Tab-separated table of C-alpha atoms in Angstrom:
chain	number	residue	atom	x	y	z
A	115	MET	CA	140.709	111.651	113.798
A	116	GLN	CA	141.556	115.300	113.080
A	117	ILE	CA	140.195	114.963	109.527
A	118	GLU	CA	136.988	113.321	110.814
A	119	ASN	CA	136.518	116.140	113.336
A	120	HIS	CA	137.015	118.724	110.582
A	121	ILE	CA	134.296	117.079	108.481
A	122	TYR	CA	131.930	116.761	111.434
A	123	ASN	CA	132.421	120.373	112.538
A	124	MET	CA	131.857	121.632	108.979
A	125	HIS	CA	128.739	119.470	108.695
A	126	GLU	CA	127.344	120.886	111.930
A	127	PHE	CA	127.867	124.397	110.595
A	128	ILE	CA	125.829	123.798	107.425
A	129	GLN	CA	122.157	124.675	107.861
A	130	ARG	CA	119.851	121.946	106.562
A	131	GLU	CA	116.632	123.196	105.011
A	132	LEU	CA	114.669	120.332	106.576
A	133	LEU	CA	115.296	121.691	110.099
A	134	SER	CA	112.464	124.230	109.903
A	135	HIS	CA	110.063	121.544	108.621
A	136	LEU	CA	111.104	119.231	111.469
A	137	LYS	CA	110.390	121.906	114.091
A	138	LYS	CA	106.937	122.474	112.592
A	139	TYR	CA	106.126	118.754	112.406
A	140	LEU	CA	107.056	118.304	116.076
A	141	THR	CA	104.244	120.732	116.988
A	142	ILE	CA	101.736	118.697	114.918
A	143	PHE	CA	102.579	115.000	115.480
A	144	PRO	CA	103.490	112.865	118.534
A	145	ALA	CA	106.163	111.174	116.391
A	146	VAL	CA	108.126	112.365	113.361
A	147	ALA	CA	110.045	110.000	111.076
A	148	ILE	CA	113.018	111.297	109.107
A	149	LEU	CA	113.868	108.869	106.342
A	150	GLY	CA	116.869	109.035	104.032
A	151	PRO	CA	119.998	107.165	103.005
A	152	ARG	CA	122.525	106.217	105.657
A	153	GLN	CA	125.137	108.932	106.339
A	154	CYS	CA	123.107	111.718	104.706
A	155	GLY	CA	123.113	113.784	107.912
A	156	LYS	CA	120.072	112.649	109.920
A	157	SER	CA	121.832	112.384	113.299
A	158	THR	CA	123.657	115.703	112.735
A	159	LEU	CA	120.273	117.292	112.017
A	160	ILE	CA	119.062	116.053	115.407
A	161	LYS	CA	122.152	117.545	117.058
A	162	SER	CA	121.267	120.893	115.443
A	163	LEU	CA	117.713	120.534	116.739
A	164	SER	CA	118.899	119.737	120.274
A	165	GLN	CA	120.521	123.180	120.470
A	166	HIS	CA	117.002	124.678	120.352
A	167	LEU	CA	115.350	122.269	122.836
A	168	ASP	CA	115.761	121.515	126.538
A	169	GLU	CA	116.683	117.850	126.240
A	170	VAL	CA	116.881	115.298	123.439
A	171	LEU	CA	117.603	111.668	124.338
A	172	TYR	CA	119.345	109.930	121.404
A	173	LEU	CA	119.491	106.135	121.038
A	174	ASP	CA	121.245	104.321	118.194
A	175	MET	CA	119.629	100.972	117.367
A	176	GLN	CA	122.971	99.721	116.022
A	177	LYS	CA	124.617	100.056	119.473
A	178	GLU	CA	124.232	97.159	121.887
A	179	SER	CA	124.368	99.491	124.895
A	180	ASP	CA	121.419	101.529	123.568
A	181	LEU	CA	119.439	98.419	122.664
A	182	ASN	CA	119.904	97.163	126.215
A	183	LYS	CA	118.141	100.291	127.499
A	184	LEU	CA	115.075	99.162	125.562
A	185	LEU	CA	114.828	95.620	126.960
A	186	GLU	CA	111.755	96.954	128.780
A	187	PRO	CA	110.718	99.657	126.305
A	188	GLU	CA	107.446	100.676	128.005
A	189	LEU	CA	109.270	101.312	131.263
A	190	PHE	CA	112.075	103.238	129.523
A	191	PHE	CA	109.696	105.482	127.562
A	192	GLU	CA	107.496	106.175	130.580
A	193	SER	CA	110.550	106.964	132.729
A	194	ASN	CA	111.672	109.519	130.146
A	195	SER	CA	108.285	110.958	129.247
A	196	ASP	CA	109.569	114.493	129.826
A	197	LYS	CA	112.215	114.153	127.084
A	198	LEU	CA	112.158	114.145	123.282
A	199	ILE	CA	113.407	110.664	122.406
A	200	CYS	CA	115.212	110.025	119.107
A	201	LEU	CA	115.565	106.428	117.870
A	202	ASP	CA	118.150	106.071	115.100
A	203	GLU	CA	118.051	103.246	112.495
A	204	ILE	CA	114.553	102.337	113.666
A	205	GLN	CA	114.077	99.854	110.794
A	206	LEU	CA	116.379	97.450	112.643
A	207	VAL	CA	113.897	97.074	115.541
A	208	PRO	CA	110.426	96.895	113.926
A	209	LYS	CA	108.822	95.486	117.104
A	210	LEU	CA	109.147	98.949	118.687
A	211	PHE	CA	106.415	100.423	116.482
A	212	SER	CA	103.555	98.690	118.316
A	213	VAL	CA	105.085	99.729	121.659
A	214	LEU	CA	105.316	103.330	120.480
A	215	ARG	CA	101.661	103.253	119.498
A	216	SER	CA	100.495	102.290	122.975
A	217	ILE	CA	102.852	104.812	124.621
A	218	ILE	CA	101.596	107.623	122.367
A	219	ASP	CA	97.941	106.704	122.897
A	220	SER	CA	98.348	106.630	126.683
A	221	ASN	CA	99.683	110.199	126.712
A	222	ARG	CA	99.074	111.937	123.406
A	223	ILE	CA	101.475	114.867	123.432
A	224	ASN	CA	103.044	116.169	120.218
A	225	GLY	CA	106.803	116.137	119.718
A	226	ARG	CA	107.625	113.080	121.854
A	227	PHE	CA	109.536	110.906	119.398
A	228	ILE	CA	111.804	111.268	116.378
A	229	LEU	CA	112.445	108.112	114.375
A	230	LEU	CA	115.401	108.024	111.989
A	231	GLY	CA	115.465	105.382	109.260
A	232	SER	CA	117.535	104.379	106.241
A	233	ALA	CA	114.658	102.685	104.431
A	234	SER	CA	111.469	104.031	102.903
A	235	GLN	CA	108.024	103.947	104.471
A	236	GLU	CA	107.134	101.047	102.162
A	237	LEU	CA	109.931	98.934	103.653
A	238	ILE	CA	109.073	99.959	107.211
A	239	GLN	CA	105.492	98.759	106.871
A	240	GLN	CA	104.901	98.711	110.608
A	241	THR	CA	105.164	102.505	110.638
A	242	SER	CA	102.120	103.075	108.479
A	243	GLU	CA	100.184	100.232	110.138
A	244	SER	CA	100.949	100.926	113.810
A	245	LEU	CA	101.399	104.699	113.845
A	246	ALA	CA	98.859	105.884	111.258
A	247	GLY	CA	97.583	109.318	112.262
A	248	ARG	CA	100.282	109.617	114.923
A	249	ILE	CA	103.373	110.172	112.769
A	250	GLY	CA	104.591	112.750	110.262
A	251	MET	CA	106.984	111.695	107.507
A	252	LEU	CA	109.952	113.775	106.350
A	253	HIS	CA	112.698	112.846	103.905
A	254	LEU	CA	116.296	114.011	104.182
A	255	SER	CA	118.591	113.796	101.190
A	256	PRO	CA	122.349	114.350	101.046
A	257	PHE	CA	123.340	118.019	100.688
A	258	LEU	CA	121.551	120.091	98.061
A	259	ILE	CA	123.348	122.827	96.152
A	260	ASN	CA	121.255	125.576	97.775
A	261	GLU	CA	122.406	124.371	101.229
A	262	LEU	CA	126.048	124.868	100.211
A	263	ASP	CA	126.436	127.592	97.590
A	264	TYR	CA	126.787	130.353	100.199
A	265	LEU	CA	129.955	128.696	101.549
A	266	GLU	CA	133.260	130.314	100.647
A	267	ARG	CA	134.660	126.896	99.675
A	268	PHE	CA	131.748	126.003	97.365
A	269	LYS	CA	132.671	125.002	93.813
A	270	LEU	CA	130.035	123.581	91.494
A	271	GLN	CA	132.452	121.151	89.852
A	272	GLU	CA	133.522	119.768	93.237
A	273	PHE	CA	129.925	119.235	94.353
A	274	TRP	CA	129.023	117.713	90.980
A	275	TYR	CA	131.898	115.227	91.063
A	276	ARG	CA	131.770	114.264	94.767
A	277	GLY	CA	128.010	114.310	95.248
A	278	GLY	CA	126.119	115.500	98.300
A	279	PHE	CA	126.938	112.978	101.029
A	280	PRO	CA	128.571	115.094	103.785
A	281	ASN	CA	131.622	112.850	104.277
A	282	SER	CA	132.256	112.807	100.531
A	283	TYR	CA	131.626	116.464	99.753
A	284	LEU	CA	133.565	117.743	102.794
A	285	ALA	CA	136.575	115.448	102.251
A	286	ASN	CA	139.977	117.145	102.005
A	287	ASN	CA	140.490	115.999	98.416
A	288	ASP	CA	138.956	113.884	95.639
A	289	GLU	CA	141.001	110.830	96.610
A	290	ASN	CA	139.597	110.822	100.152
A	291	SER	CA	136.121	111.387	98.759
A	292	THR	CA	136.525	108.406	96.432
A	293	ILE	CA	137.763	106.160	99.244
A	294	TRP	CA	134.786	107.113	101.415
A	295	ILE	CA	132.203	106.494	98.662
A	296	SER	CA	133.816	103.191	97.714
A	297	ASN	CA	133.453	102.005	101.305
A	298	TYR	CA	129.911	103.382	101.490
A	299	ILE	CA	128.822	101.333	98.462
A	300	ARG	CA	130.441	98.184	99.814
A	301	THR	CA	128.827	98.605	103.245
A	302	TYR	CA	125.450	99.297	101.650
A	303	ILE	CA	125.619	96.091	99.603
A	304	GLU	CA	127.250	93.793	102.162
A	305	ARG	CA	125.666	95.024	105.418
A	306	ASP	CA	122.716	97.391	104.975
A	307	ILE	CA	120.715	95.257	102.546
A	308	PRO	CA	121.147	91.994	104.552
A	309	GLN	CA	120.155	93.879	107.749
A	310	LEU	CA	116.818	94.659	106.094
A	311	GLY	CA	116.263	90.926	105.608
A	312	PHE	CA	117.180	90.639	101.919
A	313	GLN	CA	119.592	87.869	100.994
A	314	ILE	CA	120.941	89.024	97.628
A	315	PRO	CA	124.410	87.960	96.446
A	316	ALA	CA	126.665	90.996	96.875
A	317	LEU	CA	128.303	90.595	93.466
A	318	GLN	CA	124.907	90.413	91.779
A	319	LEU	CA	123.666	93.578	93.470
A	320	ARG	CA	126.919	95.403	92.706
A	321	ARG	CA	126.613	94.491	89.030
A	322	LEU	CA	122.990	95.688	88.926
A	323	LEU	CA	123.940	98.998	90.531
A	324	THR	CA	126.784	99.445	88.033
A	325	MET	CA	124.434	98.699	85.136
A	326	CYS	CA	122.004	101.319	86.470
A	327	ALA	CA	124.916	103.773	86.474
A	328	HIS	CA	125.756	102.939	82.848
A	329	ASN	CA	122.077	103.505	82.019
A	330	GLN	CA	121.862	106.824	83.865
A	331	GLY	CA	118.911	108.811	82.500
A	332	GLN	CA	117.812	106.074	80.113
A	333	GLN	CA	114.618	104.085	80.036
A	334	LEU	CA	114.504	101.153	82.428
A	335	ASN	CA	114.627	97.911	80.448
A	336	LEU	CA	114.008	95.151	82.980
A	337	SER	CA	114.249	92.356	80.427
A	338	LYS	CA	117.626	93.547	79.157
A	339	LEU	CA	118.973	93.898	82.696
A	340	GLY	CA	117.648	90.451	83.550
A	341	GLU	CA	119.341	88.870	80.533
A	342	SER	CA	122.666	90.474	81.442
A	343	LEU	CA	122.488	89.222	85.035
A	344	GLY	CA	120.794	85.887	84.378
A	345	LEU	CA	117.760	86.903	86.443
A	346	THR	CA	114.045	86.963	85.701
A	347	HIS	CA	112.095	90.097	84.896
A	348	PRO	CA	110.170	90.004	88.254
A	349	THR	CA	113.421	89.514	90.218
A	350	ILE	CA	115.022	92.554	88.576
A	351	ARG	CA	111.862	94.533	89.326
A	352	ARG	CA	112.111	93.591	93.027
A	353	TYR	CA	115.790	94.520	93.139
A	354	ILE	CA	115.172	97.903	91.501
A	355	ASP	CA	112.320	98.553	93.960
A	356	LEU	CA	114.716	97.763	96.812
A	357	LEU	CA	117.382	100.128	95.446
A	358	GLU	CA	114.715	102.807	95.196
A	359	GLN	CA	113.283	102.167	98.665
A	360	THR	CA	116.765	102.510	100.171
A	361	PHE	CA	117.305	105.854	98.380
A	362	ILE	CA	120.102	104.788	96.023
A	363	VAL	CA	118.270	104.980	92.704
A	364	ARG	CA	115.232	106.950	91.540
A	365	THR	CA	112.857	105.989	88.750
A	366	ILE	CA	110.897	108.725	86.997
A	367	PRO	CA	107.568	107.838	85.345
A	368	PRO	CA	106.563	109.063	81.872
A	369	TYR	CA	104.173	111.981	81.524
A	370	GLU	CA	100.943	111.053	79.825
A	371	VAL	CA	98.929	113.572	77.872
A	372	ASN	CA	95.754	113.193	75.839
A	373	VAL	CA	97.267	113.314	72.390
A	374	LYS	CA	97.469	110.874	69.497
A	375	LYS	CA	101.193	110.340	69.883
A	376	ARG	CA	103.036	107.168	70.728
A	377	LEU	CA	104.625	107.871	74.092
A	378	VAL	CA	107.220	105.725	75.831
A	379	LYS	CA	105.793	103.838	78.800
A	380	SER	CA	108.891	102.731	80.717
A	381	PRO	CA	110.326	104.906	83.523
A	382	LYS	CA	113.796	106.423	83.403
A	383	VAL	CA	116.345	105.348	85.986
A	384	PHE	CA	118.915	107.471	87.815
A	385	VAL	CA	121.544	106.816	90.473
A	386	ARG	CA	120.478	109.574	92.835
A	387	ASP	CA	123.853	110.795	94.108
A	388	SER	CA	126.393	111.921	91.524
A	389	GLY	CA	129.320	110.857	93.736
A	390	ILE	CA	128.011	107.282	93.897
A	391	LEU	CA	127.378	107.384	90.137
A	392	HIS	CA	130.975	108.389	89.377
A	393	GLN	CA	132.412	105.813	91.781
A	394	LEU	CA	130.359	102.995	90.210
A	395	LEU	CA	131.725	104.038	86.810
A	396	ALA	CA	135.320	104.338	88.135
A	397	ILE	CA	135.635	108.018	87.154
A	398	PRO	CA	138.595	109.266	89.251
A	399	ASN	CA	138.185	113.055	88.963
A	400	PHE	CA	136.222	115.845	87.283
A	401	ASN	CA	138.582	116.088	84.303
A	402	SER	CA	137.917	112.419	83.556
A	403	LEU	CA	134.185	113.080	83.809
A	404	LEU	CA	134.501	115.834	81.188
A	405	GLY	CA	135.684	113.294	78.622
A	406	ASN	CA	133.288	110.526	79.641
A	407	PRO	CA	130.153	109.652	77.616
A	408	ILE	CA	128.155	109.863	80.876
A	409	PHE	CA	128.963	113.599	81.242
A	410	GLY	CA	125.587	114.913	80.044
A	411	SER	CA	123.602	112.258	81.919
A	412	SER	CA	125.564	112.990	85.091
A	413	TRP	CA	124.568	116.654	84.913
A	414	GLU	CA	120.975	115.677	84.145
A	415	GLY	CA	120.834	113.375	87.170
A	416	MET	CA	122.224	116.012	89.531
A	417	VAL	CA	119.826	118.685	88.251
A	418	ILE	CA	116.827	116.358	88.453
A	419	GLU	CA	117.632	115.099	91.967
A	420	ASN	CA	118.136	118.612	93.342
A	421	SER	CA	115.001	119.877	91.595
A	422	ILE	CA	112.771	117.042	92.833
A	423	VAL	CA	113.993	117.136	96.447
A	424	ASN	CA	113.810	120.942	96.558
A	425	ASN	CA	110.199	120.824	95.308
A	426	SER	CA	109.025	117.788	97.240
A	427	SER	CA	105.329	118.694	97.093
A	428	TRP	CA	105.362	118.526	93.268
A	429	ASP	CA	104.794	115.374	91.208
A	430	TYR	CA	107.559	114.591	88.716
A	431	PHE	CA	107.688	112.997	85.255
A	432	PHE	CA	109.596	113.008	81.978
A	433	TYR	CA	108.090	113.312	78.511
A	434	ARG	CA	109.222	111.394	75.465
A	435	THR	CA	107.591	110.281	72.242
A	436	ALA	CA	108.474	107.165	70.266
A	437	THR	CA	110.211	109.443	67.735
A	438	GLY	CA	112.507	110.943	70.386
A	439	ASP	CA	110.913	114.314	71.190
A	440	GLU	CA	111.704	114.777	74.868
A	441	ILE	CA	111.581	116.952	77.985
A	442	ASP	CA	113.959	115.819	80.728
A	443	LEU	CA	111.774	116.703	83.712
A	444	ILE	CA	108.224	117.873	84.223
A	445	LEU	CA	107.110	119.149	87.625
A	446	LYS	CA	103.342	119.231	88.178
A	447	LYS	CA	101.307	120.602	91.060
A	448	GLY	CA	97.572	120.962	90.546
A	449	ASN	CA	97.120	122.647	87.180
A	450	LYS	CA	100.603	124.146	87.155
A	451	VAL	CA	103.234	122.510	84.942
A	452	ILE	CA	106.962	123.365	84.826
A	453	ALA	CA	109.184	121.943	82.060
A	454	ILE	CA	112.918	121.493	82.688
A	455	GLU	CA	115.643	120.633	80.196
A	456	CYS	CA	119.160	119.827	81.446
A	457	LYS	CA	122.143	120.900	79.343
A	458	ALA	CA	125.741	120.410	80.528
A	459	SER	CA	127.014	123.430	78.585
A	460	ASP	CA	127.313	127.095	79.519
A	461	ALA	CA	125.986	127.926	76.028
A	462	PRO	CA	123.105	125.424	75.821
A	463	ARG	CA	121.273	124.603	72.619
A	464	VAL	CA	118.006	122.697	72.410
A	465	THR	CA	116.536	120.676	69.566
A	466	LYS	CA	113.418	121.165	67.462
A	467	GLY	CA	112.043	118.066	69.179
A	468	PHE	CA	112.205	119.888	72.502
A	469	PHE	CA	110.081	122.755	71.169
A	470	ARG	CA	107.644	120.267	69.615
A	471	SER	CA	107.310	118.689	73.046
A	472	LEU	CA	106.533	122.085	74.600
A	473	GLU	CA	103.689	122.541	72.109
A	474	VAL	CA	102.134	119.292	73.370
A	475	VAL	CA	102.816	119.609	77.120
A	476	LYS	CA	102.007	123.358	77.235
A	477	PRO	CA	103.922	124.147	80.464
A	478	ASN	CA	103.347	127.383	82.360
A	479	LYS	CA	107.097	127.986	82.412
A	480	THR	CA	110.144	126.301	80.902
A	481	TYR	CA	113.701	126.322	82.228
A	482	ILE	CA	116.903	125.145	80.573
A	483	ILE	CA	119.250	124.443	83.485
A	484	ALA	CA	122.937	124.710	82.629
A	485	PRO	CA	126.259	125.151	84.522
A	486	THR	CA	126.100	128.939	84.220
A	487	ASN	CA	125.690	131.982	86.459
A	488	ASP	CA	123.644	133.824	83.818
A	489	THR	CA	119.863	133.950	83.535
A	490	TYR	CA	118.274	134.923	80.238
A	491	GLN	CA	115.318	134.136	77.996
A	492	ILE	CA	115.688	132.485	74.586
A	493	GLN	CA	111.994	132.965	73.865
A	494	GLU	CA	108.853	133.815	75.801
A	495	ASN	CA	108.555	131.635	78.944
A	496	VAL	CA	111.755	129.712	78.082
A	497	THR	CA	114.613	130.707	80.403
A	498	VAL	CA	118.236	129.562	80.588
A	499	ILE	CA	119.318	129.494	84.239
A	500	GLY	CA	121.976	128.029	86.537
A	501	LEU	CA	121.000	125.298	88.990
A	502	SER	CA	121.636	127.386	92.126
A	503	ASN	CA	119.472	130.217	90.810
A	504	PHE	CA	116.729	127.822	89.713
A	505	LEU	CA	116.527	126.287	93.197
A	506	LYS	CA	116.002	129.754	94.687
A	507	LEU	CA	112.899	130.398	92.536
A	508	GLU	CA	109.370	130.298	93.893
A	509	LEU	CA	107.721	127.999	91.370
């Protein structure tokens, strides 16, 4: 219990960047949904918010006692109309969305409800159908580097190995972190997915997740995955969509440009959290990661996830030709294009194919992100930079 309290107190102390966005959204929308993986810090974020507000009423849809309060939901909401009501794990009670719509329409005041969910908007279809125009959507990820690097205890290697889930990153040691992530994966497969209404054999889903980990940063080959698991191409596609909609994996589409080059058409796949990636691959510590073939792809995944979440208003792609010329990540917003190459070396070197790709994509700026504290140019508009410093830039 003492260890759990230590983790919780540390977590409360860490300022989440989404908090300022949440405060703003509450002045614009009657309801705000915060979506993200289970245990990424959504309820702790609400506790931080409650310190700035008069009263926040928090209900957990996984607790029978809280569900009982909503046996007559219209009466409960009307009786507490003077409070900000937070409903956690809202995807478990989809019938509430239509009730919320009528309550909001009868007294349209902004900042009345916060809905926390562990599944994407696509999986919670009732949200978009019942609350269109009444709800703002925010996404919370596990910790990002720029939320932690001011801490005295922060070490890049520790964050890289353990990942960003608060209970993993803040664990007393790597062994405790590993135990927590192992249990998280098992609970996700055996409880969370069935609760969403998907009956997928646990062993099958575990094997698919592990294969995604082995293919970190590679092109998604649905047919090959299907052959390995004895499943059809469409079934694998549905499973991958589910893993993506529950925030465990991310697929990145290819960047298409108007040139006469053969470009790859399949997306790349990443396990989003580096701690989950390393647990799926049974990598027990950072020294073991250093000697593992996944080392470079692990760094790439961490850089890409932090970069995408930190720049959530930008579209994201990768670029690769059939001959192997490649850019790891392209961020695009309007006419502005940023190229990012990930190199897990403090003295990074890039290939001729990378520079050929820059000639085609023509980005406004290019960054080579490496585990370094230095920032320097290797040619005009091509800058080597550490991840923490990159995330502080105004793109």
